[in-house]
mmCIF file with all atom_site columns, N, CA and C in Angstrom:
data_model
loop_
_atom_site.group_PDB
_atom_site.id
_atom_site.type_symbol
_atom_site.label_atom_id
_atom_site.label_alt_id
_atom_site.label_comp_id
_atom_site.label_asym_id
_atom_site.label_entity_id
_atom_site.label_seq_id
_atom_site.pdbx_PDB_ins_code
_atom_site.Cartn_x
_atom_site.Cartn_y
_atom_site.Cartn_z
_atom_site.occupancy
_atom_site.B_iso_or_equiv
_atom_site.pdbx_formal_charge
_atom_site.auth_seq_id
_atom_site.auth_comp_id
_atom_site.auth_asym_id
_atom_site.auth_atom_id
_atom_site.pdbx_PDB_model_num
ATOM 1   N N  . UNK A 1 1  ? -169.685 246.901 94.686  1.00 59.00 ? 1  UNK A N  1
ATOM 2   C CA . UNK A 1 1  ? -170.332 245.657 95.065  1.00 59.00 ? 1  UNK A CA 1
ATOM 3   C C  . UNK A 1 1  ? -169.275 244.557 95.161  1.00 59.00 ? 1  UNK A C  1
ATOM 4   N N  . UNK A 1 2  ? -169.125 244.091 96.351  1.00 62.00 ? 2  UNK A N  1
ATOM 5   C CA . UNK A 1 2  ? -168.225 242.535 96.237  1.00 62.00 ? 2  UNK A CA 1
ATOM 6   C C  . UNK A 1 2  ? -168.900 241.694 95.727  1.00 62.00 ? 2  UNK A C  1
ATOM 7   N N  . UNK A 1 3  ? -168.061 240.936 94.974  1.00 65.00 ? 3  UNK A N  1
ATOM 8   C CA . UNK A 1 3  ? -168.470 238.972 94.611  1.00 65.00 ? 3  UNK A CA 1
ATOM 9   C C  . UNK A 1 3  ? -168.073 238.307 95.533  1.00 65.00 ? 3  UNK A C  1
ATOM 10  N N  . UNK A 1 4  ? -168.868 237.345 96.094  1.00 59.00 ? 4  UNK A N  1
ATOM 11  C CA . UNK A 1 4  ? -167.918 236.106 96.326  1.00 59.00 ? 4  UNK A CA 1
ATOM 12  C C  . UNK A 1 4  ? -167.670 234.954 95.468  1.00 59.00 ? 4  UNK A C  1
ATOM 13  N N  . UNK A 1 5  ? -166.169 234.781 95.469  1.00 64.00 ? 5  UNK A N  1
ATOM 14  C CA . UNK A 1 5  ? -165.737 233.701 94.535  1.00 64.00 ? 5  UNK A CA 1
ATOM 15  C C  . UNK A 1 5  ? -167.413 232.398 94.272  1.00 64.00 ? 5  UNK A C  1
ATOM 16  N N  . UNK A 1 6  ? -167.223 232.010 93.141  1.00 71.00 ? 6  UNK A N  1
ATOM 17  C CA . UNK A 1 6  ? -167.688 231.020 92.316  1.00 71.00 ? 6  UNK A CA 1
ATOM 18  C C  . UNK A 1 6  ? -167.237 229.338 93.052  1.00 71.00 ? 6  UNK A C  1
ATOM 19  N N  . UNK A 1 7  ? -167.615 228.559 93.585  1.00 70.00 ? 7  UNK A N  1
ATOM 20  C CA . UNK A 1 7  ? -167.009 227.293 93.375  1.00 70.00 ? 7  UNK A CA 1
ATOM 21  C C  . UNK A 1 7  ? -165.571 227.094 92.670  1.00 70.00 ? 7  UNK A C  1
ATOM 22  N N  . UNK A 1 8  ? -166.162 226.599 91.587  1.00 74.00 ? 8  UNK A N  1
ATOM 23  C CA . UNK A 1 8  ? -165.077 226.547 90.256  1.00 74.00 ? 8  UNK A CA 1
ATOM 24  C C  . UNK A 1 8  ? -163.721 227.698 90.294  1.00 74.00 ? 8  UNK A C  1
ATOM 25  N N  . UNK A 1 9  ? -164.085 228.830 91.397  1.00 76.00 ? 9  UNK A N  1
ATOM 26  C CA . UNK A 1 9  ? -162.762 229.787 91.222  1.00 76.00 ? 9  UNK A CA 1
ATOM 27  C C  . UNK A 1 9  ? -162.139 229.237 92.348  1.00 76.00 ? 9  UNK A C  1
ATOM 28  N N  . UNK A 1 10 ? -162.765 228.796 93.511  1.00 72.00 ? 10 UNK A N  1
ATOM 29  C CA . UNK A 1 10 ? -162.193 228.143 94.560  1.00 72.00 ? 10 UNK A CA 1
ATOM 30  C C  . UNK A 1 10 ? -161.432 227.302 94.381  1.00 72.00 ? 10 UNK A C  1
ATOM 31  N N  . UNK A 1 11 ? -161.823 226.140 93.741  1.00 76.00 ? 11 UNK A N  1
ATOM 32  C CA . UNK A 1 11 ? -161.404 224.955 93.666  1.00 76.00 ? 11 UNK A CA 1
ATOM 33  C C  . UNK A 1 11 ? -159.936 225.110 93.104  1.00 76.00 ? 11 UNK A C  1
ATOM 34  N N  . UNK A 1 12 ? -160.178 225.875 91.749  1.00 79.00 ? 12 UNK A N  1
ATOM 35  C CA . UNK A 1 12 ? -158.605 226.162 91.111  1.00 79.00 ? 12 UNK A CA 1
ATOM 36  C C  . UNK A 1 12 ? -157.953 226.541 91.624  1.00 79.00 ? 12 UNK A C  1
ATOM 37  N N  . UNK A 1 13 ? -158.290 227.736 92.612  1.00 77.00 ? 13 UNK A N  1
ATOM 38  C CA . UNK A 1 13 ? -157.701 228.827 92.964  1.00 77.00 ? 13 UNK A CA 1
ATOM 39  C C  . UNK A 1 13 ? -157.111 227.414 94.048  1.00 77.00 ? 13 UNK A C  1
ATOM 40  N N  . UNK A 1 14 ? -157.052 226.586 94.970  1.00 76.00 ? 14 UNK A N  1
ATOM 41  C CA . UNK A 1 14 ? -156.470 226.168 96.090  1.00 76.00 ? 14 UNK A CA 1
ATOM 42  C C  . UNK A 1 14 ? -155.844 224.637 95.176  1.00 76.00 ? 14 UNK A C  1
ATOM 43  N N  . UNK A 1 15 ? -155.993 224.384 94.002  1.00 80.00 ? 15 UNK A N  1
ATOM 44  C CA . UNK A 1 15 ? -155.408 223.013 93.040  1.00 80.00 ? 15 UNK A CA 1
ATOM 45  C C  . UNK A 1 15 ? -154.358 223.870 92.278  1.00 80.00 ? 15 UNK A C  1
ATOM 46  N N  . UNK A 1 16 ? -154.314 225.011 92.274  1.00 84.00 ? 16 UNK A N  1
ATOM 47  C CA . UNK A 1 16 ? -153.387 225.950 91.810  1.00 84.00 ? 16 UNK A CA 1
ATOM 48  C C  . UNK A 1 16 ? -151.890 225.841 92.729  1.00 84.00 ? 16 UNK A C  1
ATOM 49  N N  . UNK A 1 17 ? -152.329 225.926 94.212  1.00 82.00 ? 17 UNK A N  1
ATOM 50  C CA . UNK A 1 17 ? -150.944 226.119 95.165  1.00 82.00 ? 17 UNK A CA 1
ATOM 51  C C  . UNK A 1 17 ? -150.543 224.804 95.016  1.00 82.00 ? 17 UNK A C  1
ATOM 52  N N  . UNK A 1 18 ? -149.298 224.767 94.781  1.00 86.00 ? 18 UNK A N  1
ATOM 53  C CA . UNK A 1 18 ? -148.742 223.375 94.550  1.00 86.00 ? 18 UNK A CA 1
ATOM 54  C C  . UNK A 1 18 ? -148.218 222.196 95.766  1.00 86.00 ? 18 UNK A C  1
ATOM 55  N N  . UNK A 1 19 ? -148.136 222.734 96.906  1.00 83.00 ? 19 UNK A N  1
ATOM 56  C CA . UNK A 1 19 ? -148.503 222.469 98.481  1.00 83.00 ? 19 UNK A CA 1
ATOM 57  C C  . UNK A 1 19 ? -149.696 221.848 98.914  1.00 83.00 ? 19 UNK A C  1
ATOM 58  N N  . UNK A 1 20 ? -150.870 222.357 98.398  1.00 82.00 ? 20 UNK A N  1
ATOM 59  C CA . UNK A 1 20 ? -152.089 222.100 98.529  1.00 82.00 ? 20 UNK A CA 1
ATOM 60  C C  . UNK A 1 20 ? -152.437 221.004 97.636  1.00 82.00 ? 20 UNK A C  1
ATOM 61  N N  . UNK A 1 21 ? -151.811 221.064 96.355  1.00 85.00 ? 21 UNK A N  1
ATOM 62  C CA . UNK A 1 21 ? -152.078 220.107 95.411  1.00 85.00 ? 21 UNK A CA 1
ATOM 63  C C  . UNK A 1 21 ? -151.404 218.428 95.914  1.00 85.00 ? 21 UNK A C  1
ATOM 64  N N  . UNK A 1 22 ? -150.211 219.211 96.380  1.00 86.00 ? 22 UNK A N  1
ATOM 65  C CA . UNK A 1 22 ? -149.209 217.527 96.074  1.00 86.00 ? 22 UNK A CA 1
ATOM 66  C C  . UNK A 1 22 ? -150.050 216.565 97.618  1.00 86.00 ? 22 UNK A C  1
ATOM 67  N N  . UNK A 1 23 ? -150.568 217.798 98.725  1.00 84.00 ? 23 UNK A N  1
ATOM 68  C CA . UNK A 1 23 ? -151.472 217.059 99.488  1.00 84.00 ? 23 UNK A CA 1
ATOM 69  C C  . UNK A 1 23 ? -152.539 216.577 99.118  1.00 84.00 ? 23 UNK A C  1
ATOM 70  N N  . UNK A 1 24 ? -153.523 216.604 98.460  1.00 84.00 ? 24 UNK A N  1
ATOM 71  C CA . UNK A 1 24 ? -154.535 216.633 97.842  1.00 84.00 ? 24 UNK A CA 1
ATOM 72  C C  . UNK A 1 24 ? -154.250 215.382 96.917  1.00 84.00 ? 24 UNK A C  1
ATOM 73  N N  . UNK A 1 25 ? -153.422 215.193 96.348  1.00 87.00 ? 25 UNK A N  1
ATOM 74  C CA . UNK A 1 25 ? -153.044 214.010 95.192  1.00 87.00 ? 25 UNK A CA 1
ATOM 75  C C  . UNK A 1 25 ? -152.538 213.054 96.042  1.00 87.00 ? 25 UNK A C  1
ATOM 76  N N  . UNK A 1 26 ? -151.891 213.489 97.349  1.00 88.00 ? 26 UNK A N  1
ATOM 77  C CA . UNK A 1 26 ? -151.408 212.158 97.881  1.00 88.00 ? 26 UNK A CA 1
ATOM 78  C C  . UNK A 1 26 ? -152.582 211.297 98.773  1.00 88.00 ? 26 UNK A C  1
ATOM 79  N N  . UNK A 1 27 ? -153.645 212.119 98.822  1.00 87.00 ? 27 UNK A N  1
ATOM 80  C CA . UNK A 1 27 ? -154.894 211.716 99.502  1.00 87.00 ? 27 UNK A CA 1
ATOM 81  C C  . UNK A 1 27 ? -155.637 211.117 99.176  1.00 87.00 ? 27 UNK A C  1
ATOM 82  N N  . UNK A 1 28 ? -155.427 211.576 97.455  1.00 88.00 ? 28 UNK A N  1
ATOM 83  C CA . UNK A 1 28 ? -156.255 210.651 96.685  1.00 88.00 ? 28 UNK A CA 1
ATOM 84  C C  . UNK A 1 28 ? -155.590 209.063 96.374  1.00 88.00 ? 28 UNK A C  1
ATOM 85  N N  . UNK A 1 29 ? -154.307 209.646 96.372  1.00 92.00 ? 29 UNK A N  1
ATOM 86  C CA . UNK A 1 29 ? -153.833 208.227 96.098  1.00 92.00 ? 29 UNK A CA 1
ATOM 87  C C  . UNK A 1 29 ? -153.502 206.933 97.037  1.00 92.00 ? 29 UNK A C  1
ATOM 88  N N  . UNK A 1 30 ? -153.151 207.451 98.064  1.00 91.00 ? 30 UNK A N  1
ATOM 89  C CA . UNK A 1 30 ? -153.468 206.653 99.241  1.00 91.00 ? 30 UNK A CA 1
ATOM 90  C C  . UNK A 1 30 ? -154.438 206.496 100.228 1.00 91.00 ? 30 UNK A C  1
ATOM 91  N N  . UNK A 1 31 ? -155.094 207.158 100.119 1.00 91.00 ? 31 UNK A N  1
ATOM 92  C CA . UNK A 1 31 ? -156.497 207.175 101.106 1.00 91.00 ? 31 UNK A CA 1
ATOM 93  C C  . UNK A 1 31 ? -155.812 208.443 102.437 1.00 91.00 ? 31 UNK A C  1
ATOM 94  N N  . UNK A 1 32 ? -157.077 207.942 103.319 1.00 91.00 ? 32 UNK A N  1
ATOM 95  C CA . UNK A 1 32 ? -156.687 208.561 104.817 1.00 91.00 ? 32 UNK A CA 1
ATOM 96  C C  . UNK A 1 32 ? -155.358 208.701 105.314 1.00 91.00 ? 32 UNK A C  1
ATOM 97  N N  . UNK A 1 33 ? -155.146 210.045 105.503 1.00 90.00 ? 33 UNK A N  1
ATOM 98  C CA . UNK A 1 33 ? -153.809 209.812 106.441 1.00 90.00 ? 33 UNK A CA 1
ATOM 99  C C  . UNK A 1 33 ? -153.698 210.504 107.877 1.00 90.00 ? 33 UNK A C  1
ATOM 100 N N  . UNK A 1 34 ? -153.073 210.408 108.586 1.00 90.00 ? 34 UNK A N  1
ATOM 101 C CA . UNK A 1 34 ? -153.118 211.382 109.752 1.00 90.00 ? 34 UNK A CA 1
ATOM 102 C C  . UNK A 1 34 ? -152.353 212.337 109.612 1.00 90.00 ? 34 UNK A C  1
ATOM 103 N N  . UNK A 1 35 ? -152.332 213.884 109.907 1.00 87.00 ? 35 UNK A N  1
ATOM 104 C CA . UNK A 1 35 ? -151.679 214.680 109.758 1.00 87.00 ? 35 UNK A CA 1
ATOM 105 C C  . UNK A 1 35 ? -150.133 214.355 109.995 1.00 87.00 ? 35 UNK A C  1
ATOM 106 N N  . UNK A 1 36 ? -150.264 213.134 111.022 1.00 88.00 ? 36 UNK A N  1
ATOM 107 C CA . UNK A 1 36 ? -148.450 213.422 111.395 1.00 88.00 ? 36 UNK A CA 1
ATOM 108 C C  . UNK A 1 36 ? -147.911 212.657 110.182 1.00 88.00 ? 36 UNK A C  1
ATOM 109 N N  . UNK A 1 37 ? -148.261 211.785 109.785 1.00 89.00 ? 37 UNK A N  1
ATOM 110 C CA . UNK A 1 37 ? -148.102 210.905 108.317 1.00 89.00 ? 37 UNK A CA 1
ATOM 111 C C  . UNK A 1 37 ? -147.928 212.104 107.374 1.00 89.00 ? 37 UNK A C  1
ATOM 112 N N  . UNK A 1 38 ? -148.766 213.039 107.009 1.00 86.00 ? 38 UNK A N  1
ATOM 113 C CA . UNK A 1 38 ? -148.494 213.694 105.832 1.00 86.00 ? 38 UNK A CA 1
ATOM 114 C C  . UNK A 1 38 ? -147.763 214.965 106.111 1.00 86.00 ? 38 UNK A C  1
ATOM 115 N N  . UNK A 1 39 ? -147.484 214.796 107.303 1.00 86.00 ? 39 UNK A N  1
ATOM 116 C CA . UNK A 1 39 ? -146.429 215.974 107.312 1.00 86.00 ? 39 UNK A CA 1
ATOM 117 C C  . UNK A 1 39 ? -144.778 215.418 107.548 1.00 86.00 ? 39 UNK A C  1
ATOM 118 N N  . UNK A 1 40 ? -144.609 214.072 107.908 1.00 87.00 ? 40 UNK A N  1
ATOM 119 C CA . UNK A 1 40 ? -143.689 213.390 107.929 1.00 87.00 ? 40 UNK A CA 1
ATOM 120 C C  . UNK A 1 40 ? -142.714 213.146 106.503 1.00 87.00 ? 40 UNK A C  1
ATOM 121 N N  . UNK A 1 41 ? -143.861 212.960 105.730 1.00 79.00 ? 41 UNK A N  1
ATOM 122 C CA . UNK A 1 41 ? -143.147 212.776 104.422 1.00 79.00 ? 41 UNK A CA 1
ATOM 123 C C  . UNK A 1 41 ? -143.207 213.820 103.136 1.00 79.00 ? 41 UNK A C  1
ATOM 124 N N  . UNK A 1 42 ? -143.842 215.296 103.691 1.00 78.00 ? 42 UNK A N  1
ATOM 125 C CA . UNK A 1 42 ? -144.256 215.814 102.582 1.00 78.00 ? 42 UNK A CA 1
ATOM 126 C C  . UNK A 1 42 ? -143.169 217.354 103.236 1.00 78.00 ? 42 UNK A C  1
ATOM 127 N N  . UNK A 1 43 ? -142.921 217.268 103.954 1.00 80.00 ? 43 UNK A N  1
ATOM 128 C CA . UNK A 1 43 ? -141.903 218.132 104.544 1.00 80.00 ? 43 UNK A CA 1
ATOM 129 C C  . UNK A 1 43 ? -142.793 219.665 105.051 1.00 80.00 ? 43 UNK A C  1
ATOM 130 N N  . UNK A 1 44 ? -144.106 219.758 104.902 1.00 81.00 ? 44 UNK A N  1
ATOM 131 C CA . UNK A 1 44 ? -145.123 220.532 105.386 1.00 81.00 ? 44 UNK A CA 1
ATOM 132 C C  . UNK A 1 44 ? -145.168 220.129 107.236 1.00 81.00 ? 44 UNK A C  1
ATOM 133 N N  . UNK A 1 45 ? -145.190 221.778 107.600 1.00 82.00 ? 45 UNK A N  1
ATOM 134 C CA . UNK A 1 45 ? -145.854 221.788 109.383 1.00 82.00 ? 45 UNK A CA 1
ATOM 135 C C  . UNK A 1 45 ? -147.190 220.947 109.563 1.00 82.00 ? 45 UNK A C  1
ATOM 136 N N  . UNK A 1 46 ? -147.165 220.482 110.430 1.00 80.00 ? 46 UNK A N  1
ATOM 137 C CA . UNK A 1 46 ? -148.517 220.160 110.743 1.00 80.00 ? 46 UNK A CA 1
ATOM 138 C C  . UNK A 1 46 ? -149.886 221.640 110.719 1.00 80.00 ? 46 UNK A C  1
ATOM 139 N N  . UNK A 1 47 ? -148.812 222.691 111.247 1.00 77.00 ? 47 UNK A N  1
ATOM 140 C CA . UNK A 1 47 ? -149.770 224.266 110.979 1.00 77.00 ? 47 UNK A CA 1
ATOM 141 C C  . UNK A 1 47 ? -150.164 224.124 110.000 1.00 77.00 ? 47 UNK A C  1
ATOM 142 N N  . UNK A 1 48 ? -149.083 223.679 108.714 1.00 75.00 ? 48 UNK A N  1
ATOM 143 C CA . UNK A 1 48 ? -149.610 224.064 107.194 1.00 75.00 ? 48 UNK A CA 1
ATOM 144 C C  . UNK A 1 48 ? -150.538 222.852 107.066 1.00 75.00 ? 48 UNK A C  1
ATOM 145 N N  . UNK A 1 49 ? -150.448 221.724 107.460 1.00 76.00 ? 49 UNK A N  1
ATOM 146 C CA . UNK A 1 49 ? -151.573 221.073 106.816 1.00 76.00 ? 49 UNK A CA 1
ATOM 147 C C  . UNK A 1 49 ? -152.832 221.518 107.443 1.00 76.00 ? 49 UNK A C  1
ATOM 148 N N  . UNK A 1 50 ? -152.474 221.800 108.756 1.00 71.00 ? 50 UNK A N  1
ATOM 149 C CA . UNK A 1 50 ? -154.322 222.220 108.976 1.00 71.00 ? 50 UNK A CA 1
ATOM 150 C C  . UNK A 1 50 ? -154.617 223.294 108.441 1.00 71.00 ? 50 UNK A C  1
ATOM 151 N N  . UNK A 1 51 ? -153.585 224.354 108.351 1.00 68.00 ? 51 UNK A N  1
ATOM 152 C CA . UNK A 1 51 ? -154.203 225.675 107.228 1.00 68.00 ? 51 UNK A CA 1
ATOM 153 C C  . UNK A 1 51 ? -154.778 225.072 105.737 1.00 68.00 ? 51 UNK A C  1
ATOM 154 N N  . UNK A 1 52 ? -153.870 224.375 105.587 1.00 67.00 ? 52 UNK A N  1
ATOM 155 C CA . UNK A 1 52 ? -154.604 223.903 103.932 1.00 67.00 ? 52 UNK A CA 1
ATOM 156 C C  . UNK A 1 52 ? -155.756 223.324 104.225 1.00 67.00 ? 52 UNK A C  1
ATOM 157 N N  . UNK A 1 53 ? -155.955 222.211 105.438 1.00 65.00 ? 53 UNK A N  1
ATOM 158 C CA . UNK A 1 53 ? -157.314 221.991 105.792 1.00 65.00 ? 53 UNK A CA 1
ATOM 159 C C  . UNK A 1 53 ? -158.721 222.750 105.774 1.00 65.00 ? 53 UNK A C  1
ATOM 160 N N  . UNK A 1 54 ? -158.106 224.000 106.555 1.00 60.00 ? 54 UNK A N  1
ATOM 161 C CA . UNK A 1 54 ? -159.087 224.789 106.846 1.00 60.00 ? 54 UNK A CA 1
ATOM 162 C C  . UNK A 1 54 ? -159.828 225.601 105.771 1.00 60.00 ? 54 UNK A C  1
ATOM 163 N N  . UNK A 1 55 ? -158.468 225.865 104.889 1.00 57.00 ? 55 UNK A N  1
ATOM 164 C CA . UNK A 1 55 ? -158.947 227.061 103.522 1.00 57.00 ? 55 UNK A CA 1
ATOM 165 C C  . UNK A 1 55 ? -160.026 226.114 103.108 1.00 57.00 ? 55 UNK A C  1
ATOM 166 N N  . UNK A 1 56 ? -159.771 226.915 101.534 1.00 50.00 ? 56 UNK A N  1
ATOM 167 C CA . UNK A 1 56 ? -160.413 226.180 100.346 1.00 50.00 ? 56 UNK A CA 1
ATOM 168 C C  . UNK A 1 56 ? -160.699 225.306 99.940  1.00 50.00 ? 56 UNK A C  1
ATOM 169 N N  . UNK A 1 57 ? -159.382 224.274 100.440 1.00 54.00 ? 57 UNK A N  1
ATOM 170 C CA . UNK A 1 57 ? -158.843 222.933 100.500 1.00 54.00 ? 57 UNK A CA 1
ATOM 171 C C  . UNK A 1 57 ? -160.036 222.155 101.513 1.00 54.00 ? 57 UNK A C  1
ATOM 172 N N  . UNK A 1 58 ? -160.676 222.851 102.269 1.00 54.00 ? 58 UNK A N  1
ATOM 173 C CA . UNK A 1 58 ? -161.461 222.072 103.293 1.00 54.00 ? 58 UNK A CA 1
ATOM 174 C C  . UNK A 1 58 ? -162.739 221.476 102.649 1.00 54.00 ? 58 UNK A C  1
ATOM 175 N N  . UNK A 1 59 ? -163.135 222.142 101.005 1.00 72.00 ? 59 UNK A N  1
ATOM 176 C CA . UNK A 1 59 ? -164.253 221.584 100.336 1.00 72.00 ? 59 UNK A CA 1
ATOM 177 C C  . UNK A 1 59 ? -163.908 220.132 99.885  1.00 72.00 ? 59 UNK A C  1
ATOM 178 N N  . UNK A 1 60 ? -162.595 220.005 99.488  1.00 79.00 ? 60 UNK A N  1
ATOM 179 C CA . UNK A 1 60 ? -162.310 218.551 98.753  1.00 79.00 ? 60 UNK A CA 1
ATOM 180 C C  . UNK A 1 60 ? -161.583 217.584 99.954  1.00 79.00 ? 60 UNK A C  1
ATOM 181 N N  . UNK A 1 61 ? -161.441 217.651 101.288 1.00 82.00 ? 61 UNK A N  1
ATOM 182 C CA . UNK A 1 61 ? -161.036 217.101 102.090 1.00 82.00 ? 61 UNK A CA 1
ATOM 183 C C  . UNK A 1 61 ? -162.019 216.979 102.973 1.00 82.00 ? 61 UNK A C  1
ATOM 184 N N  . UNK A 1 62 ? -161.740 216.044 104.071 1.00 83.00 ? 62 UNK A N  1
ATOM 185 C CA . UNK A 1 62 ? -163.084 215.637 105.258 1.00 83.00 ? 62 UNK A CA 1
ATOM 186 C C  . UNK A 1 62 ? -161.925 215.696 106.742 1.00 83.00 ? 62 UNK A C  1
ATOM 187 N N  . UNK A 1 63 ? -162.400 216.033 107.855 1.00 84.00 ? 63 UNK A N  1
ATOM 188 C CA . UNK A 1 63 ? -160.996 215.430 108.834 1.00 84.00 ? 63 UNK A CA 1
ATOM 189 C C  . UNK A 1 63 ? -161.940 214.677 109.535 1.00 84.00 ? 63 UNK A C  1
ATOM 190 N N  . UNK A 1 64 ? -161.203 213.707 110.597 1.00 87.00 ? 64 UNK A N  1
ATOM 191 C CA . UNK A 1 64 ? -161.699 213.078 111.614 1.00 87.00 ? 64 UNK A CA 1
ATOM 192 C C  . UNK A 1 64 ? -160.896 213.114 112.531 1.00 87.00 ? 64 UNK A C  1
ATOM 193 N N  . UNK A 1 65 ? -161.272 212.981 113.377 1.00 89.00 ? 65 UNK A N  1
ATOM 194 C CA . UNK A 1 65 ? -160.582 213.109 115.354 1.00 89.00 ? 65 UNK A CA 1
ATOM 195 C C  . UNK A 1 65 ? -160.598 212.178 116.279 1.00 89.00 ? 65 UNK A C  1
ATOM 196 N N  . UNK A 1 66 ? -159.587 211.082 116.248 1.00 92.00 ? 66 UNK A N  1
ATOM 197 C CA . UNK A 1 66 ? -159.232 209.720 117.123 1.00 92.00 ? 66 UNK A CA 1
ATOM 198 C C  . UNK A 1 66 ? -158.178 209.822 117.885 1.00 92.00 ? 66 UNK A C  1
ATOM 199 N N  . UNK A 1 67 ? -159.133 210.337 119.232 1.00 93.00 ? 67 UNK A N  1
ATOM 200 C CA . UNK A 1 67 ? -158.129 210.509 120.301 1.00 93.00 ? 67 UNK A CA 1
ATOM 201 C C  . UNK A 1 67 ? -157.279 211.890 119.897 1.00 93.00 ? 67 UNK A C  1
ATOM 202 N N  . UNK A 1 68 ? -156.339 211.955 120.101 1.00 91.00 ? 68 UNK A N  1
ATOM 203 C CA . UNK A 1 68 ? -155.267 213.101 119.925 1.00 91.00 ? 68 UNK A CA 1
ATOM 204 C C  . UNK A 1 68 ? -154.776 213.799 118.471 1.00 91.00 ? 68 UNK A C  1
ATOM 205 N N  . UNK A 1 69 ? -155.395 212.388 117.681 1.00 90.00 ? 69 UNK A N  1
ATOM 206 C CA . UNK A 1 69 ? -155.112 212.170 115.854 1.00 90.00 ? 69 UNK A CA 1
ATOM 207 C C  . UNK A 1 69 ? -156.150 212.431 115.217 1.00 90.00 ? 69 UNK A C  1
ATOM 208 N N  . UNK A 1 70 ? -155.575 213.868 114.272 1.00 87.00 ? 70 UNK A N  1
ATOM 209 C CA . UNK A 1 70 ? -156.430 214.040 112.909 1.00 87.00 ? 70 UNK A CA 1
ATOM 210 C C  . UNK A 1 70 ? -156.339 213.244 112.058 1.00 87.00 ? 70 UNK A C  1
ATOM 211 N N  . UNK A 1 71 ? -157.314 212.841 111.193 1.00 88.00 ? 71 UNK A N  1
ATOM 212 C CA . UNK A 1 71 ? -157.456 211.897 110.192 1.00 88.00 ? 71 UNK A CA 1
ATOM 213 C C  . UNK A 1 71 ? -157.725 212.577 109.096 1.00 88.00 ? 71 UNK A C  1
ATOM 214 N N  . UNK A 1 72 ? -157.027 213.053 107.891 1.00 86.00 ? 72 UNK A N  1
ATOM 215 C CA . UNK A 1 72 ? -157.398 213.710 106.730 1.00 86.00 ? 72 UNK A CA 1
ATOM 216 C C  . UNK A 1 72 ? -157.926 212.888 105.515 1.00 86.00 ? 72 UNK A C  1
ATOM 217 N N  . UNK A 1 73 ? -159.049 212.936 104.617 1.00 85.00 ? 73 UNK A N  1
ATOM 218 C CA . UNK A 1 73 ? -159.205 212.327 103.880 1.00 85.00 ? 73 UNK A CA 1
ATOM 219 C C  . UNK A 1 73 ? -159.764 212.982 102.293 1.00 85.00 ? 73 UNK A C  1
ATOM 220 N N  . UNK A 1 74 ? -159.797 212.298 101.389 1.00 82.00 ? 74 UNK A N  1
ATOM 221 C CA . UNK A 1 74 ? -160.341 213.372 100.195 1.00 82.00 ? 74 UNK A CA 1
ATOM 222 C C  . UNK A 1 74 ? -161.701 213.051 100.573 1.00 82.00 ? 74 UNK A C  1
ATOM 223 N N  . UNK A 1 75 ? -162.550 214.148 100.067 1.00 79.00 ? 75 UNK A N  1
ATOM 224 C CA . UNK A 1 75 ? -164.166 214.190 100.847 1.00 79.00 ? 75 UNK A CA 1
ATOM 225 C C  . UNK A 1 75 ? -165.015 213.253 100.493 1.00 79.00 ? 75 UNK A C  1
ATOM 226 N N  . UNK A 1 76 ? -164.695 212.730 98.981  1.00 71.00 ? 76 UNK A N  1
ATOM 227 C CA . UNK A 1 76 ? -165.731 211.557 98.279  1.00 71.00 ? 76 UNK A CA 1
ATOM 228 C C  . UNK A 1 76 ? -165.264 210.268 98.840  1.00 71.00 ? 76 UNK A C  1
ATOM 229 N N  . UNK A 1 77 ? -163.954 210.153 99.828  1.00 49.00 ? 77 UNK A N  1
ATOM 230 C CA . UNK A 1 77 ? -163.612 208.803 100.385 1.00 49.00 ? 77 UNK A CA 1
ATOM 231 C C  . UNK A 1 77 ? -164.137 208.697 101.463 1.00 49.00 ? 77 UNK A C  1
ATOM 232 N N  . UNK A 1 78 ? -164.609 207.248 101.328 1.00 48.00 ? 78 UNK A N  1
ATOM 233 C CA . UNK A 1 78 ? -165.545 206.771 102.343 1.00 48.00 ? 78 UNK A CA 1
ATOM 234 C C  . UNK A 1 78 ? -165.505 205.525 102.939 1.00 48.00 ? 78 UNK A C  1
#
């Protein structure tokens, strides 16, 4: 019989990768950014941020789409 992961195993499991994290903390701490912003200074592909987007990472993040620009944000920011 498979499980599927728990919430709570998710969440760790993607606050665990430390890539995922230092994005995730910088989101919180500055608000919205656009992908080219957080890949400018965090030395991550723009691939990798939308992969981290897409995973696990996509429960505690929100994106938005202006014009040509992703907008990444932590999900409770509003």
């Amino acid at each position: 019989m498979i499980q599927m992961p728990n919430a709570h195993d998710v969440l760790f499991r993607t606050l665990a990768d430390p890539t995922r994290r230092a994005l995730f903390e910088r989101l919180c701490r500055e608000g919205e950014q656009t992908v080219g912003a957080l890949t400018a200074q965090s030395g991550v592909s723009s691939r990798g941020v939308k992969a981290s987007r897409r995973s696990a990472a996509g429960r505690l993040v929100r994106d938005r789409h202006a014009g040509r620009q992703t907008h990444i944000a932590h999900s409770s920011a509003r």
